[in-house]
Short mmCIF file of C-alpha atoms and ligand atoms in Angstrom, two decimals:
data_model
loop_
_atom_site.label_atom_id
_atom_site.label_comp_id
_atom_site.label_asym_id
_atom_site.label_seq_id
_atom_site.Cartn_x
_atom_site.Cartn_y
_atom_site.Cartn_z
CA UNK A 27 34.14 0.98 34.24
CA UNK A 28 35.25 -2.10 36.13
CA UNK A 29 32.03 -4.47 36.34
CA UNK A 30 31.97 -5.57 39.66
CA UNK A 31 30.41 -8.89 41.39
CA UNK A 32 27.61 -7.05 43.11
CA UNK A 33 26.79 -5.79 39.56
CA UNK A 34 27.10 -8.82 37.66
CA UNK A 35 24.56 -10.51 40.16
CA UNK A 36 22.13 -7.47 39.52
CA UNK A 37 22.00 -7.81 36.38
CA UNK A 38 21.64 -11.35 36.45
CA UNK A 39 18.85 -11.12 38.81
CA UNK A 40 17.06 -8.21 36.21
CA UNK A 41 17.91 -10.55 33.32
CA UNK A 42 16.16 -13.42 34.98
CA UNK A 43 12.88 -11.07 35.97
CA UNK A 44 12.86 -9.59 32.65
CA UNK A 45 12.81 -13.32 30.85
CA UNK A 46 10.42 -14.50 33.45
CA UNK A 47 7.77 -11.54 32.44
CA UNK A 48 8.25 -11.87 28.77
CA UNK A 49 7.45 -16.29 29.61
CA UNK A 50 4.25 -15.37 31.39
CA UNK A 51 2.98 -12.84 29.74
CA UNK A 52 3.99 -12.36 26.17
CA UNK A 53 3.30 -10.42 23.70
CA UNK A 54 4.83 -7.77 25.65
CA UNK A 55 6.35 -4.14 24.24
CA UNK A 56 9.44 -3.05 26.10
CA UNK A 57 7.71 0.24 27.75
CA UNK A 58 5.25 -2.50 29.04
CA UNK A 59 8.26 -4.67 30.54
CA UNK A 60 9.45 -1.64 31.90
CA UNK A 61 6.19 -1.24 33.94
CA UNK A 62 6.32 -4.39 34.89
CA UNK A 63 9.37 -5.52 35.92
CA UNK A 64 9.92 -1.75 37.81
CA UNK A 65 13.31 -1.03 35.35
CA UNK A 66 14.15 2.00 33.65
CA UNK A 67 13.63 1.57 29.85
CA UNK A 68 17.18 1.62 29.23
CA UNK A 69 17.90 -1.58 31.45
CA UNK A 70 14.79 -3.36 29.65
CA UNK A 71 16.28 -2.32 25.87
CA UNK A 72 19.62 -3.86 27.30
CA UNK A 73 18.39 -6.87 28.69
CA UNK A 74 15.86 -8.01 26.11
CA UNK A 75 18.95 -7.25 23.21
CA UNK A 76 21.06 -9.77 24.81
CA UNK A 77 17.90 -12.50 25.30
CA UNK A 78 17.04 -11.72 21.37
CA UNK A 79 20.84 -12.84 20.99
CA UNK A 80 20.40 -15.75 22.84
CA UNK A 81 17.57 -16.42 21.25
CA UNK A 82 15.26 -16.90 23.57
CA UNK A 83 13.00 -14.24 22.48
CA UNK A 84 12.04 -12.65 19.25
CA UNK A 85 10.30 -9.66 18.15
CA UNK A 86 7.04 -9.43 16.34
CA UNK A 87 5.08 -6.89 14.25
CA UNK A 88 3.70 -3.85 15.97
CA UNK A 89 1.37 -3.57 19.06
CA UNK A 90 -1.42 -1.04 19.72
CA UNK A 91 -0.52 2.28 20.28
CA UNK A 92 -1.51 4.75 23.35
CA UNK A 93 -0.21 7.76 20.91
CA UNK A 94 3.01 7.89 18.78
CA UNK A 95 4.86 5.30 17.52
CA UNK A 96 3.69 1.88 17.85
CA UNK A 97 5.68 -0.72 19.92
CA UNK A 98 7.66 -3.64 18.70
CA UNK A 99 6.21 -6.63 20.38
CA UNK A 100 8.53 -9.42 21.89
CA UNK A 101 7.47 -12.78 22.12
CA UNK A 102 9.34 -15.97 24.22
CA UNK A 103 11.03 -18.37 21.58
CA UNK A 104 9.22 -21.78 22.81
CA UNK A 105 11.00 -23.62 20.13
CA UNK A 106 14.49 -22.68 20.81
CA UNK A 107 14.84 -25.70 22.49
CA UNK A 108 13.04 -29.00 23.47
CA UNK A 109 12.24 -31.12 26.70
CA UNK A 110 11.97 -34.55 27.63
CA UNK A 111 9.68 -35.62 30.21
CA UNK A 112 9.34 -38.85 31.27
CA UNK A 113 6.84 -40.64 34.30
CA UNK A 114 8.18 -43.90 35.45
CA UNK A 115 5.39 -45.64 37.00
CA UNK A 116 5.22 -49.55 37.96
CA UNK A 117 3.58 -51.10 35.08
CA UNK A 118 4.34 -48.51 32.34
CA UNK A 119 6.35 -45.57 31.26
CA UNK A 120 5.12 -42.48 29.63
CA UNK A 121 7.59 -40.26 27.77
CA UNK A 122 7.07 -37.12 26.57
CA UNK A 123 9.20 -34.43 24.06
CA UNK A 124 7.78 -30.97 24.94
CA UNK A 125 8.37 -27.37 23.61
CA UNK A 126 9.55 -24.68 26.00
CA UNK A 127 5.98 -24.07 26.48
CA UNK A 128 4.85 -27.52 27.15
CA UNK A 129 3.23 -28.46 23.72
CA UNK A 130 3.64 -31.90 23.19
CA UNK A 131 5.58 -32.99 19.80
CA UNK A 132 5.93 -37.04 20.10
CA UNK A 133 4.93 -39.27 22.61
CA UNK A 134 5.53 -42.67 23.72
CA UNK A 135 4.44 -45.16 25.93
CA UNK A 136 6.78 -48.59 27.01
CA UNK A 137 5.04 -51.71 29.41
CA UNK A 138 7.18 -52.59 31.74
CA UNK A 139 7.92 -56.16 31.98
CA UNK A 140 11.05 -55.98 34.77
CA UNK A 141 11.60 -53.94 37.32
CA UNK A 142 15.36 -54.32 38.22
CA UNK A 143 17.08 -50.86 37.37
CA UNK A 144 19.61 -52.31 34.88
CA UNK A 145 16.63 -53.01 32.52
CA UNK A 146 14.14 -50.22 33.67
CA UNK A 147 17.44 -47.54 32.79
CA UNK A 148 17.81 -49.48 29.28
CA UNK A 149 13.82 -48.78 28.09
CA UNK A 150 14.14 -44.94 29.95
CA UNK A 151 17.28 -44.48 27.72
CA UNK A 152 16.08 -45.99 24.63
CA UNK A 153 12.55 -44.02 24.79
CA UNK A 154 14.06 -40.85 25.36
CA UNK A 155 16.98 -41.37 22.72
CA UNK A 156 14.28 -42.07 20.18
CA UNK A 157 12.33 -38.92 21.06
CA UNK A 158 15.72 -37.02 21.07
CA UNK A 159 16.01 -37.94 17.65
CA UNK A 160 12.44 -36.43 16.49
CA UNK A 161 13.82 -33.10 18.04
CA UNK A 162 13.12 -30.57 15.27
CA UNK A 163 16.17 -28.36 14.56
CA UNK A 164 16.48 -25.65 16.63
CA UNK A 165 18.80 -23.11 18.86
CA UNK A 166 19.37 -25.09 21.54
CA UNK A 167 18.35 -28.60 20.87
CA UNK A 168 16.95 -30.85 23.86
CA UNK A 169 17.88 -28.55 26.91
CA UNK A 170 17.01 -31.89 28.98
CA UNK A 171 15.13 -34.39 30.95
CA UNK A 172 13.16 -34.78 33.86
CA UNK A 173 11.50 -37.96 35.27
CA UNK A 174 9.01 -38.43 38.05
CA UNK A 175 9.70 -41.59 39.70
CA UNK A 176 6.64 -43.73 41.87
CA UNK A 177 9.35 -43.87 45.04
CA UNK A 178 11.69 -40.87 47.70
CA UNK A 179 13.53 -39.50 45.36
CA UNK A 180 16.35 -37.41 47.64
CA UNK A 181 17.78 -33.98 46.40
CA UNK A 182 20.52 -35.33 44.01
CA UNK A 183 18.46 -37.29 42.17
CA UNK A 184 18.65 -40.52 44.05
CA UNK A 185 15.53 -42.94 44.21
CA UNK A 186 16.36 -43.87 47.85
CA UNK A 187 13.42 -46.58 48.02
CA UNK A 188 10.22 -47.10 45.96
CA UNK A 189 8.58 -49.84 47.71
CA UNK A 190 6.48 -51.07 44.42
CA UNK A 191 9.25 -51.06 42.34
CA UNK A 192 11.45 -52.62 44.71
CA UNK A 193 14.36 -50.17 44.12
CA UNK A 194 16.58 -49.15 46.55
CA UNK A 195 19.50 -46.55 46.10
CA UNK A 196 19.26 -45.80 42.79
CA UNK A 197 21.40 -43.25 41.15
CA UNK A 198 19.01 -42.27 38.54
CA UNK A 199 19.87 -38.54 37.88
CA UNK A 200 23.77 -39.58 37.73
CA UNK A 201 23.46 -42.69 35.17
CA UNK A 202 20.94 -41.19 33.04
CA UNK A 203 23.00 -37.59 32.68
CA UNK A 204 25.54 -40.28 31.54
CA UNK A 205 23.50 -42.09 29.36
CA UNK A 206 21.73 -39.53 27.52
CA UNK A 207 24.65 -36.74 27.55
CA UNK A 208 21.73 -33.30 28.70
CA UNK A 209 20.78 -32.35 32.35
CA UNK A 210 18.37 -34.23 34.16
CA UNK A 211 16.12 -33.46 37.03
CA UNK A 212 14.20 -36.00 39.14
CA UNK A 213 11.29 -35.85 41.33
CA UNK A 214 8.73 -37.97 42.75
CA UNK A 215 5.75 -38.82 40.51
CA UNK A 216 2.84 -37.35 42.46
CA UNK A 217 5.63 -33.76 42.49
CA UNK A 218 5.66 -34.13 39.06
CA UNK A 219 2.04 -34.35 38.76
CA UNK A 220 1.23 -31.43 40.66
CA UNK A 221 3.23 -29.28 39.13
CA UNK A 222 2.23 -30.25 35.97
CA UNK A 223 -1.87 -29.67 36.97
CA UNK A 224 -0.40 -26.11 38.27
CA UNK A 225 1.44 -25.41 35.40
CA UNK A 226 -0.91 -26.83 32.32
CA UNK A 227 -3.70 -28.19 34.37
CA UNK A 228 -6.97 -27.83 36.34
CA UNK A 229 -4.88 -26.37 39.26
CA UNK A 230 -3.42 -23.07 37.11
CA UNK A 231 -6.37 -20.83 39.15
CA UNK A 232 -5.63 -22.09 42.47
CA UNK A 233 -3.05 -21.84 44.58
CA UNK A 234 -4.01 -24.44 47.75
CA UNK A 235 -3.75 -28.29 45.94
CA UNK A 236 -3.14 -31.62 46.94
CA UNK A 237 -3.21 -33.84 43.91
CA UNK A 238 -3.36 -37.53 44.55
CA UNK A 239 -1.73 -39.40 41.93
CA UNK A 240 -3.79 -42.67 42.10
CA UNK A 241 -1.59 -45.77 40.24
CA UNK A 242 -0.61 -48.33 41.46
CA UNK A 243 -0.08 -46.85 44.74
CA UNK A 244 -0.98 -43.64 45.71
CA UNK A 245 0.95 -40.58 46.12
CA UNK A 246 0.58 -36.85 47.21
CA UNK A 247 1.99 -33.50 45.77
CA UNK A 248 0.84 -30.77 47.94
CA UNK A 249 1.21 -27.40 46.93
CA UNK A 250 0.63 -24.46 49.40
CA UNK A 251 0.66 -20.53 48.18
CA UNK A 252 1.56 -21.55 44.74
CA UNK A 253 4.61 -23.75 45.84
CA UNK A 254 5.71 -27.81 46.58
CA UNK A 255 5.83 -28.58 49.74
CA UNK A 256 8.32 -30.75 49.70
CA UNK A 257 9.22 -31.40 53.93
CA UNK A 258 12.67 -31.20 55.80
CA UNK A 259 13.90 -34.12 53.78
CA UNK A 260 12.31 -33.59 50.60
CA UNK A 261 9.51 -36.83 50.99
CA UNK A 262 6.66 -35.39 52.02
CA UNK A 263 3.35 -36.58 50.19
CA UNK A 264 3.68 -39.89 51.05
CA UNK A 265 0.21 -40.20 51.75
CA UNK A 266 -0.42 -43.74 50.27
CA UNK A 267 1.02 -44.99 53.62
CA UNK A 268 -1.17 -43.81 55.54
CA UNK A 269 -3.18 -46.25 57.70
CA UNK A 270 -6.86 -46.50 57.33
CA UNK A 271 -7.00 -49.89 58.81
CA UNK A 272 -5.20 -50.68 62.61
CA UNK A 273 -4.55 -54.39 61.46
CA UNK A 274 -5.47 -54.06 57.88
CA UNK A 275 -3.46 -55.84 54.50
CA UNK A 276 0.24 -56.15 54.91
CA UNK A 277 2.18 -53.39 52.82
CA UNK A 278 5.67 -53.42 50.91
CA UNK A 279 6.48 -50.38 53.01
CA UNK A 280 6.13 -52.73 55.99
CA UNK A 281 3.43 -51.27 57.74
CA UNK A 282 -0.33 -52.78 57.54
CA UNK A 283 -3.46 -51.55 56.70
CA UNK A 284 -1.83 -48.70 54.61
CA UNK A 285 -4.80 -46.45 52.08
CA UNK A 286 -3.04 -47.67 48.94
CA UNK A 287 -3.73 -51.08 49.83
CA UNK A 288 -7.71 -50.21 49.60
CA UNK A 289 -7.88 -47.67 47.27
CA UNK A 290 -5.38 -47.40 44.48
CA UNK A 291 -4.86 -49.39 40.85
CA UNK A 292 -3.72 -52.22 42.63
CA UNK A 293 -6.23 -52.33 45.17
CA UNK A 294 -9.26 -52.47 42.13
CA UNK A 295 -7.21 -55.24 40.76
CA UNK A 296 -6.82 -57.35 43.40
CA UNK A 297 -10.52 -57.14 44.19
CA UNK A 298 -11.20 -57.90 40.31
CA UNK A 299 -9.04 -61.54 40.65
CA UNK A 300 -11.73 -63.25 40.81
CA UNK A 301 -13.42 -61.78 37.61
CA UNK A 302 -10.50 -63.22 35.77
CA UNK A 303 -9.38 -59.56 34.99
CA UNK A 304 -5.59 -58.68 35.16
CA UNK A 305 -5.37 -55.58 33.36
CA UNK A 306 -6.89 -52.19 34.88
CA UNK A 307 -7.78 -51.47 31.12
CA UNK A 308 -9.86 -54.33 31.07
CA UNK A 309 -11.85 -53.53 33.97
CA UNK A 310 -12.55 -50.03 32.79
CA UNK A 311 -14.01 -52.01 29.62
CA UNK A 312 -16.15 -54.04 31.97
CA UNK A 313 -17.41 -51.09 33.92
CA UNK A 314 -17.87 -49.52 30.43
CA UNK A 315 -20.60 -52.38 29.64
CA UNK A 316 -22.49 -51.56 32.74
CA UNK A 317 -21.30 -55.17 34.27
CA UNK A 318 -22.72 -54.72 37.78
CA UNK A 319 -19.25 -56.62 39.56
CA UNK A 320 -16.98 -54.04 37.95
CA UNK A 321 -19.73 -51.13 39.35
CA UNK A 322 -19.71 -52.66 42.22
CA UNK A 323 -15.95 -52.70 42.98
CA UNK A 324 -15.54 -49.44 41.64
CA UNK A 325 -18.27 -48.04 44.29
CA UNK A 326 -16.08 -49.84 46.96
CA UNK A 327 -12.43 -48.56 45.33
CA UNK A 328 -14.38 -45.20 45.96
CA UNK A 329 -15.51 -45.52 49.48
CA UNK A 330 -12.11 -45.98 50.52
CA UNK A 331 -10.63 -42.80 48.36
CA UNK A 332 -13.04 -40.79 49.68
CA UNK A 333 -11.91 -42.06 53.50
CA UNK A 334 -8.47 -40.70 52.86
CA UNK A 335 -9.57 -37.72 50.87
CA UNK A 336 -11.67 -36.57 53.99
CA UNK A 337 -8.70 -37.03 55.72
CA UNK A 338 -6.54 -34.87 53.73
CA UNK A 339 -9.19 -32.51 53.43
CA UNK A 340 -9.04 -32.37 57.34
CA UNK A 341 -5.07 -32.09 57.62
CA UNK A 342 -4.49 -29.56 54.71
CA UNK A 343 -7.55 -27.35 54.03
CA UNK A 344 -7.20 -27.38 50.44
CA UNK A 345 -9.17 -24.88 47.71
CA UNK A 346 -8.59 -28.06 45.40
CA UNK A 347 -8.10 -31.89 45.43
CA UNK A 348 -6.99 -33.28 42.30
CA UNK A 349 -7.35 -37.28 41.69
CA UNK A 350 -4.91 -38.09 38.89
CA UNK A 351 -2.88 -41.15 37.62
CA UNK A 352 -4.47 -44.01 35.99
CA UNK A 353 -7.66 -43.41 39.02
CA UNK A 354 -9.04 -40.67 36.28
CA UNK A 355 -10.35 -43.31 33.86
CA UNK A 356 -12.81 -44.56 36.62
CA UNK A 357 -13.99 -41.28 37.42
CA UNK A 358 -17.44 -42.05 36.25
CA UNK A 359 -17.85 -44.61 38.65
CA UNK A 360 -16.26 -43.33 41.88
CA UNK A 361 -17.46 -39.76 41.70
CA UNK A 362 -20.26 -40.72 43.81
CA UNK A 363 -18.88 -42.70 46.12
CA UNK A 364 -15.66 -40.22 47.04
CA UNK A 365 -18.36 -37.24 47.49
CA UNK A 366 -20.45 -39.18 49.33
CA UNK A 367 -17.99 -40.74 51.69
CA UNK A 368 -16.31 -37.04 52.04
CA UNK A 369 -19.51 -35.64 53.12
CA UNK A 370 -20.00 -38.11 55.44
CA UNK A 371 -16.25 -37.80 57.37
CA UNK A 372 -14.46 -34.45 56.49
CA UNK A 373 -15.54 -31.41 59.10
CA UNK A 374 -18.18 -29.65 57.52
CA UNK A 375 -15.87 -26.43 57.42
CA UNK A 376 -12.85 -28.05 55.68
CA UNK A 377 -15.55 -30.13 53.40
CA UNK A 378 -17.07 -26.93 52.21
CA UNK A 379 -14.29 -25.23 51.11
CA UNK A 380 -12.29 -27.92 49.74
CA UNK A 381 -13.32 -29.00 45.58
CA UNK A 382 -12.82 -32.36 44.73
CA UNK A 383 -12.01 -32.63 40.67
CA UNK A 384 -10.05 -35.01 38.44
CA UNK A 385 -6.60 -34.05 36.65
CA UNK A 386 -7.42 -32.48 33.35
CA UNK A 387 -4.56 -33.97 32.11
CA UNK A 388 -5.93 -37.33 32.42
CA UNK A 389 -2.59 -39.42 32.61
CA UNK A 390 -0.05 -37.07 31.36
CA UNK A 391 -0.33 -34.95 34.61
CA UNK A 392 3.04 -36.47 35.71
CA UNK A 393 5.13 -36.30 32.79
CA UNK A 394 3.86 -32.51 31.74
CA UNK A 395 5.13 -31.63 35.38
CA UNK A 396 8.45 -33.68 34.51
CA UNK A 397 8.90 -32.07 31.41
CA UNK A 398 8.13 -28.56 33.02
CA UNK A 399 11.02 -29.15 35.39
CA UNK A 400 13.70 -29.67 33.03
CA UNK A 401 12.43 -26.42 31.31
CA UNK A 402 12.70 -24.76 34.24
CA UNK A 403 16.12 -25.92 35.12
CA UNK A 404 17.18 -24.31 31.77
CA UNK A 405 15.86 -21.15 31.49
CA UNK A 406 17.33 -20.84 35.67
CA UNK A 407 21.04 -20.92 34.02
CA UNK A 408 20.80 -17.22 33.66
CA UNK A 409 18.79 -16.76 37.21
CA UNK A 410 20.34 -17.00 41.16
CA UNK A 411 18.39 -19.01 43.39
CA UNK A 412 18.21 -15.90 46.26
ZN1 LIG I 519 2.30 -48.99 53.28
#
């Protein structure tokens, strides 16, 4: 029998559905898959056979029987390949290698002294290559790299504008793909963080999240109905550049009084200058030692964060606001100021519904989201976008 185009398409869609169910719910038997996916047993068996041949699925012992023969259970082969995730921040980058289920196998942290694209690309490539060199033997090897960048990224993986890195028009996807020779996905770092928390962290149970990446600047990944809200050009979430002071401090974006000038890691470091502190880690250490100047400073930053979070809550009515990136380290000293400010400023109906929490993956939200994007791109190869 000749296979028509339509049949081929239907088969691809069905295979994608079966693989997705195994990834999410394994261990599963073929009968359970058939019920879950609404496909007949013969179709499920054929598709599972192909996935086993492709080493994406394997069989384990017998599951519980509901009478009759005990069924063979199917597992997703999370060691079929490995993904690289990179979080490119302003002062440092974090790189991890994970299996296909987000388990971290190896990690690198690199300080960034210079920001010109060539120097950063060299460090990025170096970190990724050294991780790739550590990949255990597997069916597919390293299946791709995902990068989260603190900047505005288009759908071709070009960084259009990253004010804190001072980058414009850097074709990061192309450059990295050419030097690493693996598929590369590039996303805004806050979107990557939101994905990381949604998949592996504090956002697992929620469907309406605003993830705030509070690092050198402030970016937001906005999740509604379980997926990222990207906006017309994919550029949504630049909440750090919303104005909270009419004639406030100048920002690198060209505006005055941007939220991130008052509530980011950079804002905290600026306030810390009279204390002779140049690194965020030192400031955290001072607060841990109960130094009153450091505690007061974090209180001020917490208030400024609270002002913007009240705006976020009024605008998006989220069930969960997650504070992520480096500012998670300051949780003990900013939490009360944030909560007090939000209670005083947000609309009461909105405030009652919104939980404010700190990212459970800590500094790893974005790097895990970036690795997850690489895994999704790999597993989607057999899928159809519709
Ligand atoms: Zn700005």
